[in-house]
Amino acid sequence: MNHSEPTQKTGLAHQTVAVTLSSEREGNVCFQFKAPGWDNLAASANRLLKFEFPPIREIKVYERLIKTNVLSTGLSKKALETLPRHYLEIIYAHLWQAWFGDQTQLADEWLSLFLLAEDLDGFLLPALVQQDIEQIGLRDTGATPSYYYQGDLNREQMATFLARHGYRTDFLTQQEGPDAGSGGSLALLYLVCRRLTHILPWTALLQKLEPAEVERYPRLAYLKAIYEALGQKGWLTQSISPQTVLKHLNALSLWLNHKDFTAFGAACHQARPVKALLIVEGETEKLLLPVFAKAMNLDFDRLGIHLLPAGGKNHVLSIYRQQAKSLNCPIFTVLDQDAADIAAELRANARKGDYIFSIEEGEFEDIYDLSLVVKTINTHYQPYPEVTMHSLQTFASENQIKGRVQTLRALWQAHNLGSFDKVRFATQYAETFQQIGQAAPVPPPKAIRRLIETILTIRYSAKAHQAF
């Protein structure tokens, strides 16, 4: 790979990256890439820290950066989708190395181990290992024995699988101790071998970030805070070996679950680590639920509550099923009244400890405080004459309109305000809610108070996390 240290963040504009891959079928194959732009690389690194099931998240991030920078015509979109998983990791690492060289530090190993500990805290260990093996095997250029997809692999089988695909095996093969051969420990060590093979130069990237970029990439800001905290603890100078890795993972797990740890994520507007997932229908709920929670002196980020908009009620069921297979925390689902059939199916198939909440009032917008709706309309849209609570109710009654959203859509038409945008109005309603709350506390809607109180009850009654 060609490499020269750039003096500025625009210094790699014309540099190419050559990556040679060895294939049993085709021998050595060389691909050419342009060096990624700095913003392109930083955005990719930020996406790699997103809270999402790792096997899915990583493939999406790798393919996106590779597709953006590929020069070789032989690596088409279709060819990329069938490229073996470990090839994707090698290419992705080389694109990072265009900026930072191929030398990683012990601190990079610690950051990789921390990110693994965080994934182990948020997701089910068997799902992580099984999906990882399936993903590698299905994209393999050769035949992978079927028993690899059936779980409960022994140490030798795991080591053989890893070695076949170019990953480290020493954490598996050199492990000693009474628990070294147990199923859970073997699964952990398998993931350690995976994560500590193609280590990314996180330290160099974090040190290159400027203050404005830290604000632009909040997940990188979070990881930078973790890096600094690990340094203050003196951990970054401790070696990571087959004999110490389980001890280090256990220490990281205990630190992640300390009551004060969520302050790191909250400072960057991130719910880390995630202790509860809240699936909502759309962006409106994602915008307003944290605002309503703050009116109750609660911070979703400090509580580790992660909001996931489904993009509409019809996607909620599939997203829940996907998350339920892998997530290691309670899942809460919020649905409008018109999604009663989806709510019923969710309740029939929900995991123990998960909760489905239906808004009895109708749609989410139907729980808005009417006086604040009127104030938001008059402040941001200035209709003539001004809207009052009485005139809005009369308008809905005279036009035989049911539901807040339908009423506002009709009102927008009547006043020539264009198309009613639910998300834009939710943002404006949040501003009104917060401004009024500065003068005197504004209680959130009763339905939301019930929801948040339920989340808190289940979130704190969930089974305590067990160290590795």
CSV table of C-alpha atoms in Angstrom, one decimal:
chain,number,residue,atom,x,y,z
A,1,MET,CA,0.0,0.0,0.0
A,2,ASN,CA,1.3,3.5,-0.9
A,3,HIS,CA,1.4,5.7,2.1
A,4,SER,CA,2.7,9.2,3.0
A,5,GLU,CA,1.7,11.1,6.1
A,6,PRO,CA,-0.5,14.0,5.0
A,7,THR,CA,0.4,17.4,6.4
A,8,GLN,CA,-3.2,18.7,6.1
A,9,LYS,CA,-6.6,17.0,6.0
A,10,THR,CA,-6.8,17.6,2.2
A,11,GLY,CA,-3.3,16.1,1.6
A,12,LEU,CA,-4.5,12.7,0.2
A,13,ALA,CA,-6.7,13.9,-2.7
A,14,HIS,CA,-4.7,12.2,-5.4
A,15,GLN,CA,-3.2,9.2,-3.6
A,16,THR,CA,-4.2,5.7,-4.5
A,17,VAL,CA,-4.4,2.7,-2.2
A,18,ALA,CA,-3.5,-0.7,-3.6
A,19,VAL,CA,-4.8,-3.8,-1.8
A,20,THR,CA,-3.7,-7.3,-2.8
A,21,LEU,CA,-5.9,-10.2,-1.7
A,22,SER,CA,-5.1,-13.9,-1.9
A,23,SER,CA,-7.8,-16.2,-3.2
A,24,GLU,CA,-7.7,-20.0,-3.3
A,25,ARG,CA,-9.5,-19.9,-6.6
A,26,GLU,CA,-7.9,-16.9,-8.4
A,27,GLY,CA,-4.6,-16.4,-6.6
A,28,ASN,CA,-3.5,-12.9,-5.8
A,29,VAL,CA,-5.9,-10.2,-6.9
A,30,CYS,CA,-5.0,-6.5,-6.7
A,31,PHE,CA,-7.6,-3.7,-6.3
A,32,GLN,CA,-7.1,0.0,-6.5
A,33,PHE,CA,-8.8,2.6,-4.4
A,34,LYS,CA,-8.6,6.4,-4.0
A,35,ALA,CA,-7.7,7.5,-0.5
A,36,PRO,CA,-10.8,8.5,1.4
A,37,GLY,CA,-11.3,12.2,2.1
A,38,TRP,CA,-11.0,13.1,5.8
A,39,ASP,CA,-14.7,13.9,6.2
A,40,ASN,CA,-15.5,10.6,4.5
A,41,LEU,CA,-13.3,8.6,6.8
A,42,ALA,CA,-14.5,10.4,10.0
A,43,ALA,CA,-18.1,9.9,9.0
A,44,SER,CA,-17.4,6.2,8.4
A,45,ALA,CA,-15.8,5.9,11.8
A,46,ASN,CA,-18.7,7.6,13.5
A,47,ARG,CA,-21.1,5.2,11.8
A,48,LEU,CA,-19.0,2.3,13.0
A,49,LEU,CA,-19.9,3.3,16.5
A,50,LYS,CA,-23.7,3.4,16.0
A,51,PHE,CA,-25.8,1.3,18.3
A,52,GLU,CA,-26.8,-1.5,15.9
A,53,PHE,CA,-26.3,-5.3,15.8
A,54,PRO,CA,-22.6,-5.5,15.0
A,55,PRO,CA,-22.6,-8.1,12.2
A,56,ILE,CA,-25.1,-5.9,10.3
A,57,ARG,CA,-23.6,-2.6,11.2
A,58,GLU,CA,-20.1,-3.5,10.2
A,59,ILE,CA,-20.9,-4.9,6.8
A,60,LYS,CA,-22.9,-1.7,5.9
A,61,VAL,CA,-20.1,0.6,7.1
A,62,TYR,CA,-17.4,-1.4,5.3
A,63,GLU,CA,-19.2,-1.6,2.0
A,64,ARG,CA,-20.2,2.0,2.0
A,65,LEU,CA,-16.6,3.4,2.4
A,66,ILE,CA,-15.3,0.8,-0.1
A,67,LYS,CA,-17.9,1.6,-2.7
A,68,THR,CA,-17.3,5.3,-2.3
A,69,ASN,CA,-13.6,5.0,-3.0
A,70,VAL,CA,-13.1,2.0,-5.3
A,71,LEU,CA,-11.3,2.6,-8.6
A,72,SER,CA,-11.0,-0.9,-9.9
A,73,THR,CA,-13.7,-1.8,-12.4
A,74,GLY,CA,-13.6,-5.4,-11.4
A,75,LEU,CA,-15.0,-4.6,-8.0
A,76,SER,CA,-18.6,-3.9,-9.0
A,77,LYS,CA,-21.4,-3.4,-6.6
A,78,LYS,CA,-22.5,-7.0,-7.1
A,79,ALA,CA,-18.9,-8.3,-6.7
A,80,LEU,CA,-18.6,-6.3,-3.5
A,81,GLU,CA,-21.7,-7.9,-2.0
A,82,THR,CA,-20.2,-11.3,-2.5
A,83,LEU,CA,-16.7,-10.5,-1.3
A,84,PRO,CA,-15.6,-12.6,1.7
A,85,ARG,CA,-16.1,-10.8,5.0
A,86,HIS,CA,-12.4,-10.8,6.0
A,87,TYR,CA,-11.5,-9.2,2.6
A,88,LEU,CA,-13.9,-6.4,3.4
A,89,GLU,CA,-12.1,-5.9,6.8
A,90,ILE,CA,-8.7,-5.9,5.1
A,91,ILE,CA,-9.7,-3.3,2.5
A,92,TYR,CA,-11.4,-1.1,5.1
A,93,ALA,CA,-8.3,-1.2,7.3
A,94,HIS,CA,-6.1,-0.3,4.4
A,95,LEU,CA,-8.3,2.8,3.7
A,96,TRP,CA,-7.7,3.9,7.2
A,97,GLN,CA,-4.0,3.3,6.8
A,98,ALA,CA,-3.9,5.7,4.0
A,99,TRP,CA,-4.1,8.4,6.7
A,100,PHE,CA,-2.4,6.8,9.6
A,101,GLY,CA,0.0,4.1,8.4
A,102,ASP,CA,-0.2,0.4,9.3
A,103,GLN,CA,1.2,0.7,12.8
A,104,THR,CA,-1.4,0.5,15.6
A,105,GLN,CA,-0.8,1.2,19.3
A,106,LEU,CA,-1.7,-0.7,22.5
A,107,ALA,CA,-4.3,1.9,23.1
A,108,ASP,CA,-6.0,0.9,19.8
A,109,GLU,CA,-6.3,-2.7,21.2
A,110,TRP,CA,-7.9,-1.3,24.4
A,111,LEU,CA,-10.4,0.7,22.4
A,112,SER,CA,-11.2,-2.3,20.3
A,113,LEU,CA,-11.7,-4.4,23.5
A,114,PHE,CA,-13.8,-1.7,25.0
A,115,LEU,CA,-16.1,-1.6,22.0
A,116,LEU,CA,-16.4,-5.4,22.2
A,117,ALA,CA,-17.3,-5.1,25.9
A,118,GLU,CA,-20.0,-2.5,25.0
A,119,ASP,CA,-21.4,-4.8,22.3
A,120,LEU,CA,-21.4,-7.7,24.7
A,121,ASP,CA,-23.3,-5.6,27.2
A,122,GLY,CA,-26.0,-4.6,24.6
A,123,PHE,CA,-26.4,-7.8,22.6
A,124,LEU,CA,-26.8,-11.5,23.3
A,125,LEU,CA,-23.5,-13.4,23.1
A,126,PRO,CA,-24.9,-16.5,21.3
A,127,ALA,CA,-26.5,-14.2,18.7
A,128,LEU,CA,-23.3,-12.2,18.2
A,129,VAL,CA,-21.2,-15.4,17.6
A,130,GLN,CA,-23.7,-17.3,15.5
A,131,GLN,CA,-24.5,-14.4,13.2
A,132,ASP,CA,-20.8,-13.6,12.8
A,133,ILE,CA,-20.0,-17.2,11.8
A,134,GLU,CA,-22.9,-17.4,9.4
A,135,GLN,CA,-21.9,-14.1,7.8
A,136,ILE,CA,-18.3,-15.2,7.3
A,137,GLY,CA,-19.4,-18.7,6.1
A,138,LEU,CA,-22.0,-17.5,3.6
A,139,ARG,CA,-19.6,-15.2,1.9
A,140,ASP,CA,-16.8,-17.8,1.9
A,141,THR,CA,-15.1,-18.6,-1.4
A,142,GLY,CA,-14.9,-22.3,-0.3
A,143,ALA,CA,-17.2,-24.7,1.4
A,144,THR,CA,-17.9,-24.2,5.1
A,145,PRO,CA,-19.1,-27.4,7.0
A,146,SER,CA,-22.7,-27.2,8.0
A,147,TYR,CA,-22.0,-27.8,11.7
A,148,TYR,CA,-20.5,-24.3,12.0
A,149,TYR,CA,-24.0,-23.0,11.7
A,150,GLN,CA,-25.4,-25.2,14.4
A,151,GLY,CA,-23.7,-23.6,17.4
A,152,ASP,CA,-21.8,-25.2,20.3
A,153,LEU,CA,-18.5,-25.4,18.5
A,154,ASN,CA,-15.5,-26.6,20.5
A,155,ARG,CA,-12.2,-24.8,20.8
A,156,GLU,CA,-10.5,-26.7,17.9
A,157,GLN,CA,-13.4,-26.1,15.5
A,158,MET,CA,-13.5,-22.3,16.4
A,159,ALA,CA,-9.7,-22.0,15.9
A,160,THR,CA,-9.8,-23.9,12.6
A,161,PHE,CA,-12.6,-21.6,11.4
A,162,LEU,CA,-10.7,-18.4,12.4
A,163,ALA,CA,-7.4,-19.6,10.9
A,164,ARG,CA,-9.1,-20.5,7.6
A,165,HIS,CA,-10.2,-16.9,7.2
A,166,GLY,CA,-7.0,-15.2,8.4
A,167,TYR,CA,-8.0,-14.3,11.9
A,168,ARG,CA,-6.0,-14.6,15.1
A,169,THR,CA,-6.4,-17.8,17.1
A,170,ASP,CA,-4.0,-17.2,20.0
A,171,PHE,CA,-6.6,-16.0,22.5
A,172,LEU,CA,-8.4,-19.3,21.9
A,173,THR,CA,-5.5,-21.7,21.7
A,174,GLN,CA,-3.3,-20.2,24.4
A,175,GLN,CA,-6.0,-19.7,27.0
A,176,GLU,CA,-5.6,-21.4,30.4
A,177,GLY,CA,-7.6,-21.6,33.6
A,178,PRO,CA,-10.6,-23.4,35.0
A,179,ASP,CA,-13.1,-21.5,32.8
A,180,ALA,CA,-11.1,-21.4,29.7
A,181,GLY,CA,-12.9,-24.3,28.0
A,182,SER,CA,-16.5,-23.4,29.0
A,183,GLY,CA,-18.9,-22.5,26.2
A,184,GLY,CA,-19.4,-18.9,27.3
A,185,SER,CA,-15.7,-18.3,27.6
A,186,LEU,CA,-15.0,-19.9,24.2
A,187,ALA,CA,-17.6,-17.7,22.6
A,188,LEU,CA,-16.0,-14.6,24.2
A,189,LEU,CA,-12.5,-15.6,23.1
A,190,TYR,CA,-13.8,-16.2,19.6
A,191,LEU,CA,-15.0,-12.6,19.4
A,192,VAL,CA,-11.8,-11.3,21.0
A,193,CYS,CA,-9.8,-13.1,18.2
A,194,ARG,CA,-12.1,-11.5,15.6
A,195,ARG,CA,-12.0,-8.0,17.0
A,196,LEU,CA,-8.2,-7.9,17.7
A,197,THR,CA,-7.1,-9.1,14.2
A,198,HIS,CA,-7.7,-6.1,11.9
A,199,ILE,CA,-7.3,-3.4,14.6
A,200,LEU,CA,-8.1,0.1,13.4
A,201,PRO,CA,-5.9,3.1,14.4
A,202,TRP,CA,-8.6,4.7,16.6
A,203,THR,CA,-6.0,6.7,18.7
A,204,ALA,CA,-4.5,8.5,15.7
A,205,LEU,CA,-8.0,9.3,14.3
A,206,LEU,CA,-9.2,10.7,17.7
A,207,GLN,CA,-6.1,12.8,18.2
A,208,LYS,CA,-6.6,14.3,14.7
A,209,LEU,CA,-10.2,15.4,15.5
A,210,GLU,CA,-10.7,19.2,15.8
A,211,PRO,CA,-13.2,20.7,18.3
A,212,ALA,CA,-15.7,21.4,15.6
A,213,GLU,CA,-15.5,17.8,14.4
A,214,VAL,CA,-16.0,16.5,17.9
A,215,GLU,CA,-19.4,18.3,17.9
A,216,ARG,CA,-20.1,17.1,14.4
A,217,TYR,CA,-19.4,13.4,15.2
A,218,PRO,CA,-20.9,12.8,18.6
A,219,ARG,CA,-20.1,9.0,18.7
A,220,LEU,CA,-16.4,9.9,18.1
A,221,ALA,CA,-16.6,12.5,20.8
A,222,TYR,CA,-17.9,9.7,23.1
A,223,LEU,CA,-15.1,7.4,22.2
A,224,LYS,CA,-12.6,10.1,22.7
A,225,ALA,CA,-13.9,10.6,26.2
A,226,ILE,CA,-13.6,6.9,26.8
A,227,TYR,CA,-10.0,6.9,25.5
A,228,GLU,CA,-9.1,9.7,27.9
A,229,ALA,CA,-10.7,8.0,30.8
A,230,LEU,CA,-8.9,4.7,30.1
A,231,GLY,CA,-5.7,6.6,30.1
A,232,GLN,CA,-6.5,8.2,33.4
A,233,LYS,CA,-7.1,4.7,34.8
A,234,GLY,CA,-3.7,3.6,33.7
A,235,TRP,CA,-5.2,0.8,31.6
A,236,LEU,CA,-3.8,1.8,28.2
A,237,THR,CA,-0.3,0.7,29.3
A,238,GLN,CA,-1.4,-2.8,30.4
A,239,SER,CA,-0.8,-5.6,27.9
A,240,ILE,CA,-3.6,-7.6,26.5
A,241,SER,CA,-2.7,-11.3,26.3
A,242,PRO,CA,-4.5,-14.6,26.2
A,243,GLN,CA,-3.8,-14.8,30.0
A,244,THR,CA,-5.2,-11.4,30.8
A,245,VAL,CA,-7.9,-10.7,28.2
A,246,LEU,CA,-10.9,-12.2,30.2
A,247,LYS,CA,-9.8,-10.2,33.3
A,248,HIS,CA,-9.7,-7.0,31.2
A,249,LEU,CA,-13.1,-7.7,29.6
A,250,ASN,CA,-14.6,-8.3,33.1
A,251,ALA,CA,-13.1,-5.0,34.3
A,252,LEU,CA,-14.5,-3.1,31.3
A,253,SER,CA,-17.9,-4.7,31.9
A,254,LEU,CA,-18.0,-3.6,35.5
A,255,TRP,CA,-17.0,-0.1,34.5
A,256,LEU,CA,-19.7,0.0,31.8
A,257,ASN,CA,-22.3,-0.9,34.4
A,258,HIS,CA,-21.2,1.6,37.1
A,259,LYS,CA,-24.0,4.0,37.9
A,260,ASP,CA,-21.9,7.0,36.8
A,261,PHE,CA,-20.7,5.6,33.5
A,262,THR,CA,-23.7,7.0,31.5
A,263,ALA,CA,-22.4,10.5,32.0
A,264,PHE,CA,-19.8,9.9,29.3
A,265,GLY,CA,-22.6,9.2,26.7
A,266,ALA,CA,-24.9,11.9,28.0
A,267,ALA,CA,-22.2,14.6,27.6
A,268,CYS,CA,-22.2,13.7,23.9
A,269,HIS,CA,-26.0,13.3,23.6
A,270,GLN,CA,-25.6,9.5,23.4
A,271,ALA,CA,-27.4,6.8,25.3
A,272,ARG,CA,-24.4,4.6,26.1
A,273,PRO,CA,-24.5,1.9,27.2
A,274,VAL,CA,-28.0,1.2,26.1
A,275,LYS,CA,-30.1,-0.3,28.9
A,276,ALA,CA,-33.5,0.0,27.1
A,277,LEU,CA,-34.6,0.3,23.5
A,278,LEU,CA,-37.7,2.4,22.7
A,279,ILE,CA,-39.2,1.7,19.3
A,280,VAL,CA,-41.4,4.5,18.0
A,281,GLU,CA,-43.4,4.9,14.8
A,282,GLY,CA,-41.5,8.0,13.5
A,283,GLU,CA,-39.3,11.0,14.0
A,284,THR,CA,-42.1,13.0,15.8
A,285,GLU,CA,-41.9,10.7,18.8
A,286,LYS,CA,-38.1,10.6,18.7
A,287,LEU,CA,-38.0,14.4,18.9
A,288,LEU,CA,-40.5,14.9,21.6
A,289,LEU,CA,-40.2,12.0,24.0
A,290,PRO,CA,-36.8,13.1,25.4
A,291,VAL,CA,-38.2,16.7,25.8
A,292,PHE,CA,-41.2,15.4,27.8
A,293,ALA,CA,-38.8,13.2,29.9
A,294,LYS,CA,-36.7,16.3,30.7
A,295,ALA,CA,-39.9,18.0,32.0
A,296,MET,CA,-40.0,15.1,34.5
A,297,ASN,CA,-36.3,15.8,35.4
A,298,LEU,CA,-35.2,12.7,33.5
A,299,ASP,CA,-32.5,12.4,30.9
A,300,PHE,CA,-32.9,9.5,28.4
A,301,ASP,CA,-29.2,9.5,27.7
A,302,ARG,CA,-28.3,9.3,31.3
A,303,LEU,CA,-30.8,6.4,31.7
A,304,GLY,CA,-29.4,4.6,28.7
A,305,ILE,CA,-32.7,4.7,26.8
A,306,HIS,CA,-32.1,4.6,23.0
A,307,LEU,CA,-34.9,5.7,20.7
A,308,LEU,CA,-35.3,3.9,17.3
A,309,PRO,CA,-37.9,5.4,14.8
A,310,ALA,CA,-39.4,2.6,12.7
A,311,GLY,CA,-40.3,4.8,9.7
A,312,GLY,CA,-44.1,4.1,10.1
A,313,LYS,CA,-46.3,1.6,11.9
A,314,ASN,CA,-46.0,-1.0,9.2
A,315,HIS,CA,-42.3,-1.4,10.0
A,316,VAL,CA,-42.6,-1.7,13.8
A,317,LEU,CA,-43.3,-5.5,13.9
A,318,SER,CA,-40.4,-6.5,11.7
A,319,ILE,CA,-38.0,-4.2,13.6
A,320,TYR,CA,-39.1,-5.6,16.9
A,321,ARG,CA,-38.6,-9.1,15.7
A,322,GLN,CA,-35.1,-8.3,14.5
A,323,GLN,CA,-34.1,-6.5,17.7
A,324,ALA,CA,-35.7,-9.2,20.0
A,325,LYS,CA,-33.4,-11.9,18.5
A,326,SER,CA,-30.2,-10.1,19.5
A,327,LEU,CA,-30.8,-7.4,22.1
A,328,ASN,CA,-29.8,-7.9,25.7
A,329,CYS,CA,-32.1,-5.3,27.3
A,330,PRO,CA,-35.9,-4.6,27.5
A,331,ILE,CA,-37.7,-3.3,24.4
A,332,PHE,CA,-40.5,-0.8,24.6
A,333,THR,CA,-42.8,-0.2,21.6
A,334,VAL,CA,-45.1,2.8,21.3
A,335,LEU,CA,-47.9,2.6,18.8
A,336,ASP,CA,-50.8,4.9,17.8
A,337,GLN,CA,-54.4,3.7,18.4
A,338,ASP,CA,-54.9,2.8,14.7
A,339,ALA,CA,-52.1,0.1,15.0
A,340,ALA,CA,-54.2,-2.0,17.4
A,341,ASP,CA,-53.7,-5.2,15.2
A,342,ILE,CA,-49.9,-4.7,15.3
A,343,ALA,CA,-50.0,-4.1,19.0
A,344,ALA,CA,-52.0,-7.4,19.5
A,345,GLU,CA,-49.5,-9.4,17.4
A,346,LEU,CA,-46.6,-7.9,19.4
A,347,ARG,CA,-48.1,-8.7,22.7
A,348,ALA,CA,-48.7,-12.3,21.6
A,349,ASN,CA,-45.0,-12.7,20.6
A,350,ALA,CA,-43.2,-10.4,23.0
A,351,ARG,CA,-40.2,-11.5,25.1
A,352,LYS,CA,-40.6,-11.6,28.8
A,353,GLY,CA,-39.9,-8.1,30.1
A,354,ASP,CA,-40.7,-6.2,26.9
A,355,TYR,CA,-43.6,-3.8,26.8
A,356,ILE,CA,-46.1,-2.6,24.2
A,357,PHE,CA,-47.7,0.8,24.8
A,358,SER,CA,-50.7,2.0,22.8
A,359,ILE,CA,-51.8,5.7,22.8
A,360,GLU,CA,-55.4,5.5,23.7
A,361,GLU,CA,-56.0,9.1,22.6
A,362,GLY,CA,-55.4,8.3,19.0
A,363,GLU,CA,-52.2,9.4,17.3
A,364,PHE,CA,-49.1,10.8,19.1
A,365,GLU,CA,-50.1,14.3,18.1
A,366,ASP,CA,-53.5,13.9,19.8
A,367,ILE,CA,-51.7,14.0,23.2
A,368,TYR,CA,-50.2,17.5,22.5
A,369,ASP,CA,-51.5,20.2,24.9
A,370,LEU,CA,-54.1,22.2,22.9
A,371,SER,CA,-53.1,25.6,24.3
A,372,LEU,CA,-49.4,24.9,23.3
A,373,VAL,CA,-50.6,23.8,19.8
A,374,VAL,CA,-52.3,27.1,19.3
A,375,LYS,CA,-49.3,29.1,20.6
A,376,THR,CA,-47.0,27.1,18.3
A,377,ILE,CA,-49.3,27.9,15.3
A,378,ASN,CA,-49.5,31.6,16.0
A,379,THR,CA,-45.8,32.0,16.8
A,380,HIS,CA,-44.3,30.2,13.9
A,381,TYR,CA,-47.0,30.6,11.1
A,382,GLN,CA,-48.8,33.9,12.1
A,383,PRO,CA,-52.2,33.1,10.5
A,384,TYR,CA,-54.7,35.8,10.2
A,385,PRO,CA,-56.8,36.0,12.2
A,386,GLU,CA,-54.9,34.3,15.0
A,387,VAL,CA,-56.0,30.8,15.9
A,388,THR,CA,-57.6,30.3,19.4
A,389,MET,CA,-58.4,27.1,21.2
A,390,HIS,CA,-62.1,27.7,20.6
A,391,SER,CA,-61.7,28.5,16.9
A,392,LEU,CA,-59.6,25.4,16.3
A,393,GLN,CA,-62.2,23.2,18.0
A,394,THR,CA,-65.0,24.9,16.1
A,395,PHE,CA,-63.1,24.5,12.8
A,396,ALA,CA,-62.7,20.7,13.4
A,397,SER,CA,-66.3,20.4,14.4
A,398,GLU,CA,-67.8,22.3,11.5
A,399,ASN,CA,-65.7,20.4,9.0
A,400,GLN,CA,-66.4,17.1,10.7
A,401,ILE,CA,-62.7,16.3,11.2
A,402,LYS,CA,-61.5,13.8,13.7
A,403,GLY,CA,-57.9,13.7,14.9
A,404,ARG,CA,-55.3,16.4,15.5
A,405,VAL,CA,-53.2,15.8,12.4
A,406,GLN,CA,-56.2,15.8,10.1
A,407,THR,CA,-57.4,19.0,11.7
A,408,LEU,CA,-54.0,20.7,11.2
A,409,ARG,CA,-53.7,19.5,7.6
A,410,ALA,CA,-57.1,21.1,6.9
A,411,LEU,CA,-56.2,24.3,8.8
A,412,TRP,CA,-53.0,24.6,6.7
A,413,GLN,CA,-55.0,24.4,3.5
A,414,ALA,CA,-57.5,26.9,4.7
A,415,HIS,CA,-54.8,29.4,5.6
A,416,ASN,CA,-52.6,28.7,2.5
A,417,LEU,CA,-49.7,27.5,4.7
A,418,GLY,CA,-48.7,24.7,2.3
A,419,SER,CA,-48.5,21.1,3.3
A,420,PHE,CA,-48.5,20.3,7.0
A,421,ASP,CA,-45.2,18.7,8.1
A,422,LYS,CA,-45.5,16.6,11.2
A,423,VAL,CA,-41.8,16.6,12.0
A,424,ARG,CA,-41.3,20.3,11.5
A,425,PHE,CA,-44.3,21.1,13.7
A,426,ALA,CA,-43.1,18.7,16.4
A,427,THR,CA,-39.8,20.6,16.4
A,428,GLN,CA,-41.6,23.9,16.8
A,429,TYR,CA,-43.9,22.4,19.4
A,430,ALA,CA,-40.9,21.2,21.4
A,431,GLU,CA,-39.5,24.8,21.3
A,432,THR,CA,-42.8,26.2,22.7
A,433,PHE,CA,-43.0,23.5,25.3
A,434,GLN,CA,-39.5,24.3,26.5
A,435,GLN,CA,-39.9,28.1,26.4
A,436,ILE,CA,-43.1,27.9,28.5
A,437,GLY,CA,-41.4,25.5,30.9
A,438,GLN,CA,-38.7,28.0,31.6
A,439,ALA,CA,-41.2,30.3,33.3
A,440,ALA,CA,-43.3,27.6,35.0
A,441,PRO,CA,-43.0,23.8,34.9
A,442,VAL,CA,-45.2,22.3,32.2
A,443,PRO,CA,-46.2,18.7,32.9
A,444,PRO,CA,-46.0,16.3,29.9
A,445,PRO,CA,-49.2,14.7,28.7
A,446,LYS,CA,-50.7,12.0,31.1
A,447,ALA,CA,-50.1,9.3,28.5
A,448,ILE,CA,-46.4,10.1,28.3
A,449,ARG,CA,-46.1,10.2,32.0
A,450,ARG,CA,-47.6,6.7,32.2
A,451,LEU,CA,-45.2,5.5,29.4
A,452,ILE,CA,-42.1,7.0,31.1
A,453,GLU,CA,-43.0,5.7,34.5
A,454,THR,CA,-43.5,2.2,33.0
A,455,ILE,CA,-40.1,2.4,31.3
A,456,LEU,CA,-38.4,3.4,34.5
A,457,THR,CA,-40.1,0.6,36.4
A,458,ILE,CA,-39.1,-2.1,34.0
A,459,ARG,CA,-35.7,-0.7,33.2
A,460,TYR,CA,-34.7,-0.8,36.9
A,461,SER,CA,-36.3,-4.1,37.6
A,462,ALA,CA,-34.6,-5.9,34.7
A,463,LYS,CA,-32.2,-8.6,35.7
A,464,ALA,CA,-28.8,-7.1,36.8
A,465,HIS,CA,-26.0,-7.5,34.3
A,466,GLN,CA,-23.7,-10.4,35.0
A,467,ALA,CA,-20.0,-9.8,34.6
A,468,PHE,CA,-18.2,-12.0,32.0
